[in-house]
């Protein structure tokens, strides 16, 4: 089978039960953040592509939100910060059943987390936009 070229093709390549979880998360993200363009971002689904350039001159392309099916868990990346902290970290206490890093929320199955909290996180990220160079800690 060839590499997926669209978000739907990415979802279609996944085996159940992961396909259903990723499809449900894709629908949740598209509903909570309808203005973020869905794209295929490497081996992930991305939403809200943007180009960044740091003061150091480093630049590249990223997405505000990304969704990946990993071997043991689902990863939801949220490249957004507010008040000097990553947005995902602010939601960590409400995301029981998930492991939360700076900008990543990991969980084994969608049923392990409160989807209402995920929806709120995604909607707030869409409203705030991408993390900036000073908050993101990149140089």
PDB file of C-alpha atoms in Angstrom:
ATOM      1  CA  UNK A   1       0.000   0.000   0.000  1.00  0.00           C
ATOM      2  CA  UNK A   2       1.310   3.473  -0.848  1.00  0.00           C
ATOM      3  CA  UNK A   3       1.850   6.229   1.675  1.00  0.00           C
ATOM      4  CA  UNK A   4      -1.345   8.144   2.541  1.00  0.00           C
ATOM      5  CA  UNK A   5      -1.722  11.485   0.770  1.00  0.00           C
ATOM      6  CA  UNK A   6      -4.733  12.914   2.580  1.00  0.00           C
ATOM      7  CA  UNK A   7      -5.972  12.979   6.171  1.00  0.00           C
ATOM      8  CA  UNK A   8      -8.730  10.495   5.300  1.00  0.00           C
ATOM      9  CA  UNK A   9      -6.257   8.123   3.649  1.00  0.00           C
ATOM     10  CA  UNK A  10      -4.137   8.283   6.828  1.00  0.00           C
ATOM     11  CA  UNK A  11      -7.151   7.304   8.927  1.00  0.00           C
ATOM     12  CA  UNK A  12      -8.071   4.540   6.475  1.00  0.00           C
ATOM     13  CA  UNK A  13      -4.625   2.908   6.873  1.00  0.00           C
ATOM     14  CA  UNK A  14      -5.150   2.340  10.606  1.00  0.00           C
ATOM     15  CA  UNK A  15      -6.465  -0.910  12.072  1.00  0.00           C
ATOM     16  CA  UNK A  16      -9.399  -0.998  14.461  1.00  0.00           C
ATOM     17  CA  UNK A  17      -9.917  -0.055  17.207  1.00  0.00           C
ATOM     18  CA  UNK A  18      -7.405   2.766  16.595  1.00  0.00           C
ATOM     19  CA  UNK A  19      -9.041   3.824  13.322  1.00  0.00           C
ATOM     20  CA  UNK A  20     -12.292   4.596  15.140  1.00  0.00           C
ATOM     21  CA  UNK A  21     -10.527   6.575  17.869  1.00  0.00           C
ATOM     22  CA  UNK A  22      -8.496   8.633  15.377  1.00  0.00           C
ATOM     23  CA  UNK A  23     -11.577   9.232  13.195  1.00  0.00           C
ATOM     24  CA  UNK A  24     -13.526  10.416  16.252  1.00  0.00           C
ATOM     25  CA  UNK A  25     -10.660  12.725  17.303  1.00  0.00           C
ATOM     26  CA  UNK A  26     -10.380  14.077  13.756  1.00  0.00           C
ATOM     27  CA  UNK A  27     -14.110  14.898  13.834  1.00  0.00           C
ATOM     28  CA  UNK A  28     -13.768  16.482  17.307  1.00  0.00           C
ATOM     29  CA  UNK A  29     -10.871  18.691  16.169  1.00  0.00           C
ATOM     30  CA  UNK A  30     -12.612  19.753  12.950  1.00  0.00           C
ATOM     31  CA  UNK A  31     -15.762  20.625  14.910  1.00  0.00           C
ATOM     32  CA  UNK A  32     -13.987  22.457  17.758  1.00  0.00           C
ATOM     33  CA  UNK A  33     -11.581  24.295  15.427  1.00  0.00           C
ATOM     34  CA  UNK A  34     -13.339  24.577  12.051  1.00  0.00           C
ATOM     35  CA  UNK A  35     -11.012  27.307  10.770  1.00  0.00           C
ATOM     36  CA  UNK A  36      -7.887  25.131  11.075  1.00  0.00           C
ATOM     37  CA  UNK A  37      -7.036  23.537   7.736  1.00  0.00           C
ATOM     38  CA  UNK A  38      -6.584  19.753   8.042  1.00  0.00           C
ATOM     39  CA  UNK A  39      -3.396  18.471   6.356  1.00  0.00           C
ATOM     40  CA  UNK A  40      -1.149  15.458   6.360  1.00  0.00           C
ATOM     41  CA  UNK A  41       1.946  16.471   8.348  1.00  0.00           C
ATOM     42  CA  UNK A  42       4.493  13.723   7.883  1.00  0.00           C
ATOM     43  CA  UNK A  43       3.138  10.664   9.674  1.00  0.00           C
ATOM     44  CA  UNK A  44       0.502  12.672  11.534  1.00  0.00           C
ATOM     45  CA  UNK A  45      -2.718  14.516  10.907  1.00  0.00           C
ATOM     46  CA  UNK A  46      -2.158  18.244  11.256  1.00  0.00           C
ATOM     47  CA  UNK A  47      -4.542  21.140  11.702  1.00  0.00           C
ATOM     48  CA  UNK A  48      -3.668  24.789  11.162  1.00  0.00           C
ATOM     49  CA  UNK A  49      -0.359  24.722   9.261  1.00  0.00           C
ATOM     50  CA  UNK A  50       1.945  27.686   9.832  1.00  0.00           C
ATOM     51  CA  UNK A  51       5.497  28.791   9.074  1.00  0.00           C
ATOM     52  CA  UNK A  52       7.703  29.874  11.965  1.00  0.00           C
ATOM     53  CA  UNK A  53      10.942  31.830  12.166  1.00  0.00           C
ATOM     54  CA  UNK A  54      12.823  32.334  15.427  1.00  0.00           C
ATOM     55  CA  UNK A  55      15.134  35.211  16.292  1.00  0.00           C
ATOM     56  CA  UNK A  56      18.078  32.820  15.829  1.00  0.00           C
ATOM     57  CA  UNK A  57      17.118  32.459  12.169  1.00  0.00           C
ATOM     58  CA  UNK A  58      15.825  28.903  12.547  1.00  0.00           C
ATOM     59  CA  UNK A  59      12.613  28.397  10.616  1.00  0.00           C
ATOM     60  CA  UNK A  60      10.293  25.676   9.465  1.00  0.00           C
ATOM     61  CA  UNK A  61       6.738  24.513   9.077  1.00  0.00           C
ATOM     62  CA  UNK A  62       4.457  23.071  11.739  1.00  0.00           C
ATOM     63  CA  UNK A  63       0.792  22.705  12.599  1.00  0.00           C
ATOM     64  CA  UNK A  64      -1.013  24.203  15.571  1.00  0.00           C
ATOM     65  CA  UNK A  65      -2.516  20.809  16.410  1.00  0.00           C
ATOM     66  CA  UNK A  66      -1.303  17.376  15.332  1.00  0.00           C
ATOM     67  CA  UNK A  67      -2.710  13.915  15.908  1.00  0.00           C
ATOM     68  CA  UNK A  68      -0.679  10.715  15.647  1.00  0.00           C
ATOM     69  CA  UNK A  69      -1.365   7.037  16.104  1.00  0.00           C
ATOM     70  CA  UNK A  70       1.674   5.574  17.866  1.00  0.00           C
ATOM     71  CA  UNK A  71       2.280   1.936  18.693  1.00  0.00           C
ATOM     72  CA  UNK A  72       1.080   2.101  22.318  1.00  0.00           C
ATOM     73  CA  UNK A  73      -0.867   5.350  22.450  1.00  0.00           C
ATOM     74  CA  UNK A  74      -2.486   8.252  20.639  1.00  0.00           C
ATOM     75  CA  UNK A  75      -0.580  11.534  20.715  1.00  0.00           C
ATOM     76  CA  UNK A  76      -2.309  14.905  20.499  1.00  0.00           C
ATOM     77  CA  UNK A  77       0.210  17.728  20.038  1.00  0.00           C
ATOM     78  CA  UNK A  78      -0.905  21.286  20.813  1.00  0.00           C
ATOM     79  CA  UNK A  79       1.706  23.900  19.833  1.00  0.00           C
ATOM     80  CA  UNK A  80       0.126  26.713  21.761  1.00  0.00           C
ATOM     81  CA  UNK A  81       1.100  28.654  24.833  1.00  0.00           C
ATOM     82  CA  UNK A  82      -0.471  31.247  27.053  1.00  0.00           C
ATOM     83  CA  UNK A  83       0.816  33.232  29.984  1.00  0.00           C
ATOM     84  CA  UNK A  84       4.292  31.727  29.589  1.00  0.00           C
ATOM     85  CA  UNK A  85       3.212  28.079  29.713  1.00  0.00           C
ATOM     86  CA  UNK A  86       2.182  25.426  27.238  1.00  0.00           C
ATOM     87  CA  UNK A  87      -1.581  25.160  26.964  1.00  0.00           C
ATOM     88  CA  UNK A  88      -1.599  21.341  27.225  1.00  0.00           C
ATOM     89  CA  UNK A  89       0.175  21.545  30.597  1.00  0.00           C
ATOM     90  CA  UNK A  90      -2.574  23.825  31.914  1.00  0.00           C
ATOM     91  CA  UNK A  91      -5.134  21.139  31.055  1.00  0.00           C
ATOM     92  CA  UNK A  92      -3.138  18.254  32.612  1.00  0.00           C
ATOM     93  CA  UNK A  93      -5.074  18.162  35.926  1.00  0.00           C
ATOM     94  CA  UNK A  94      -8.327  17.735  33.983  1.00  0.00           C
ATOM     95  CA  UNK A  95      -6.960  15.076  31.635  1.00  0.00           C
ATOM     96  CA  UNK A  96      -6.891  12.116  33.972  1.00  0.00           C
ATOM     97  CA  UNK A  97      -6.120   8.953  32.045  1.00  0.00           C
ATOM     98  CA  UNK A  98      -3.569  10.813  29.896  1.00  0.00           C
ATOM     99  CA  UNK A  99       0.122  11.527  30.184  1.00  0.00           C
ATOM    100  CA  UNK A 100       0.740  15.211  29.479  1.00  0.00           C
ATOM    101  CA  UNK A 101       4.084  16.695  28.474  1.00  0.00           C
ATOM    102  CA  UNK A 102       4.766  20.280  27.513  1.00  0.00           C
ATOM    103  CA  UNK A 103       2.740  20.217  24.311  1.00  0.00           C
ATOM    104  CA  UNK A 104       1.705  16.567  24.034  1.00  0.00           C
ATOM    105  CA  UNK A 105      -1.259  14.667  25.442  1.00  0.00           C
ATOM    106  CA  UNK A 106      -0.832  10.867  25.222  1.00  0.00           C
ATOM    107  CA  UNK A 107      -3.467   8.263  25.982  1.00  0.00           C
ATOM    108  CA  UNK A 108      -3.990   4.593  25.067  1.00  0.00           C
ATOM    109  CA  UNK A 109      -7.600   4.893  23.884  1.00  0.00           C
ATOM    110  CA  UNK A 110     -10.019   7.756  23.404  1.00  0.00           C
ATOM    111  CA  UNK A 111     -12.260   6.284  26.107  1.00  0.00           C
ATOM    112  CA  UNK A 112      -9.452   6.923  28.651  1.00  0.00           C
ATOM    113  CA  UNK A 113      -9.895  10.712  28.514  1.00  0.00           C
ATOM    114  CA  UNK A 114     -12.706  13.221  28.850  1.00  0.00           C
ATOM    115  CA  UNK A 115     -13.493  14.291  25.288  1.00  0.00           C
ATOM    116  CA  UNK A 116     -15.218  17.450  26.524  1.00  0.00           C
ATOM    117  CA  UNK A 117     -11.883  18.568  28.014  1.00  0.00           C
ATOM    118  CA  UNK A 118     -10.051  17.687  24.778  1.00  0.00           C
ATOM    119  CA  UNK A 119     -12.628  19.720  22.833  1.00  0.00           C
ATOM    120  CA  UNK A 120     -12.083  22.681  25.150  1.00  0.00           C
ATOM    121  CA  UNK A 121      -8.279  22.395  24.771  1.00  0.00           C
ATOM    122  CA  UNK A 122      -8.519  22.289  20.970  1.00  0.00           C
ATOM    123  CA  UNK A 123     -10.958  25.215  20.804  1.00  0.00           C
ATOM    124  CA  UNK A 124      -8.762  27.352  23.065  1.00  0.00           C
ATOM    125  CA  UNK A 125      -5.658  26.510  21.029  1.00  0.00           C
ATOM    126  CA  UNK A 126      -7.457  27.499  17.828  1.00  0.00           C
ATOM    127  CA  UNK A 127      -8.467  30.797  19.404  1.00  0.00           C
ATOM    128  CA  UNK A 128      -4.964  31.578  20.749  1.00  0.00           C
ATOM    129  CA  UNK A 129      -2.861  30.371  17.813  1.00  0.00           C
ATOM    130  CA  UNK A 130       0.675  28.931  17.711  1.00  0.00           C
ATOM    131  CA  UNK A 131       3.244  29.210  20.494  1.00  0.00           C
ATOM    132  CA  UNK A 132       5.767  31.954  19.934  1.00  0.00           C
ATOM    133  CA  UNK A 133       9.545  31.553  20.010  1.00  0.00           C
ATOM    134  CA  UNK A 134       9.979  33.040  23.473  1.00  0.00           C
ATOM    135  CA  UNK A 135       7.383  30.829  25.123  1.00  0.00           C
ATOM    136  CA  UNK A 136       8.164  27.697  23.153  1.00  0.00           C
ATOM    137  CA  UNK A 137      11.752  27.707  24.306  1.00  0.00           C
ATOM    138  CA  UNK A 138      13.184  27.188  20.841  1.00  0.00           C
ATOM    139  CA  UNK A 139      16.276  29.028  19.727  1.00  0.00           C
TER     140      UNK A 139
END
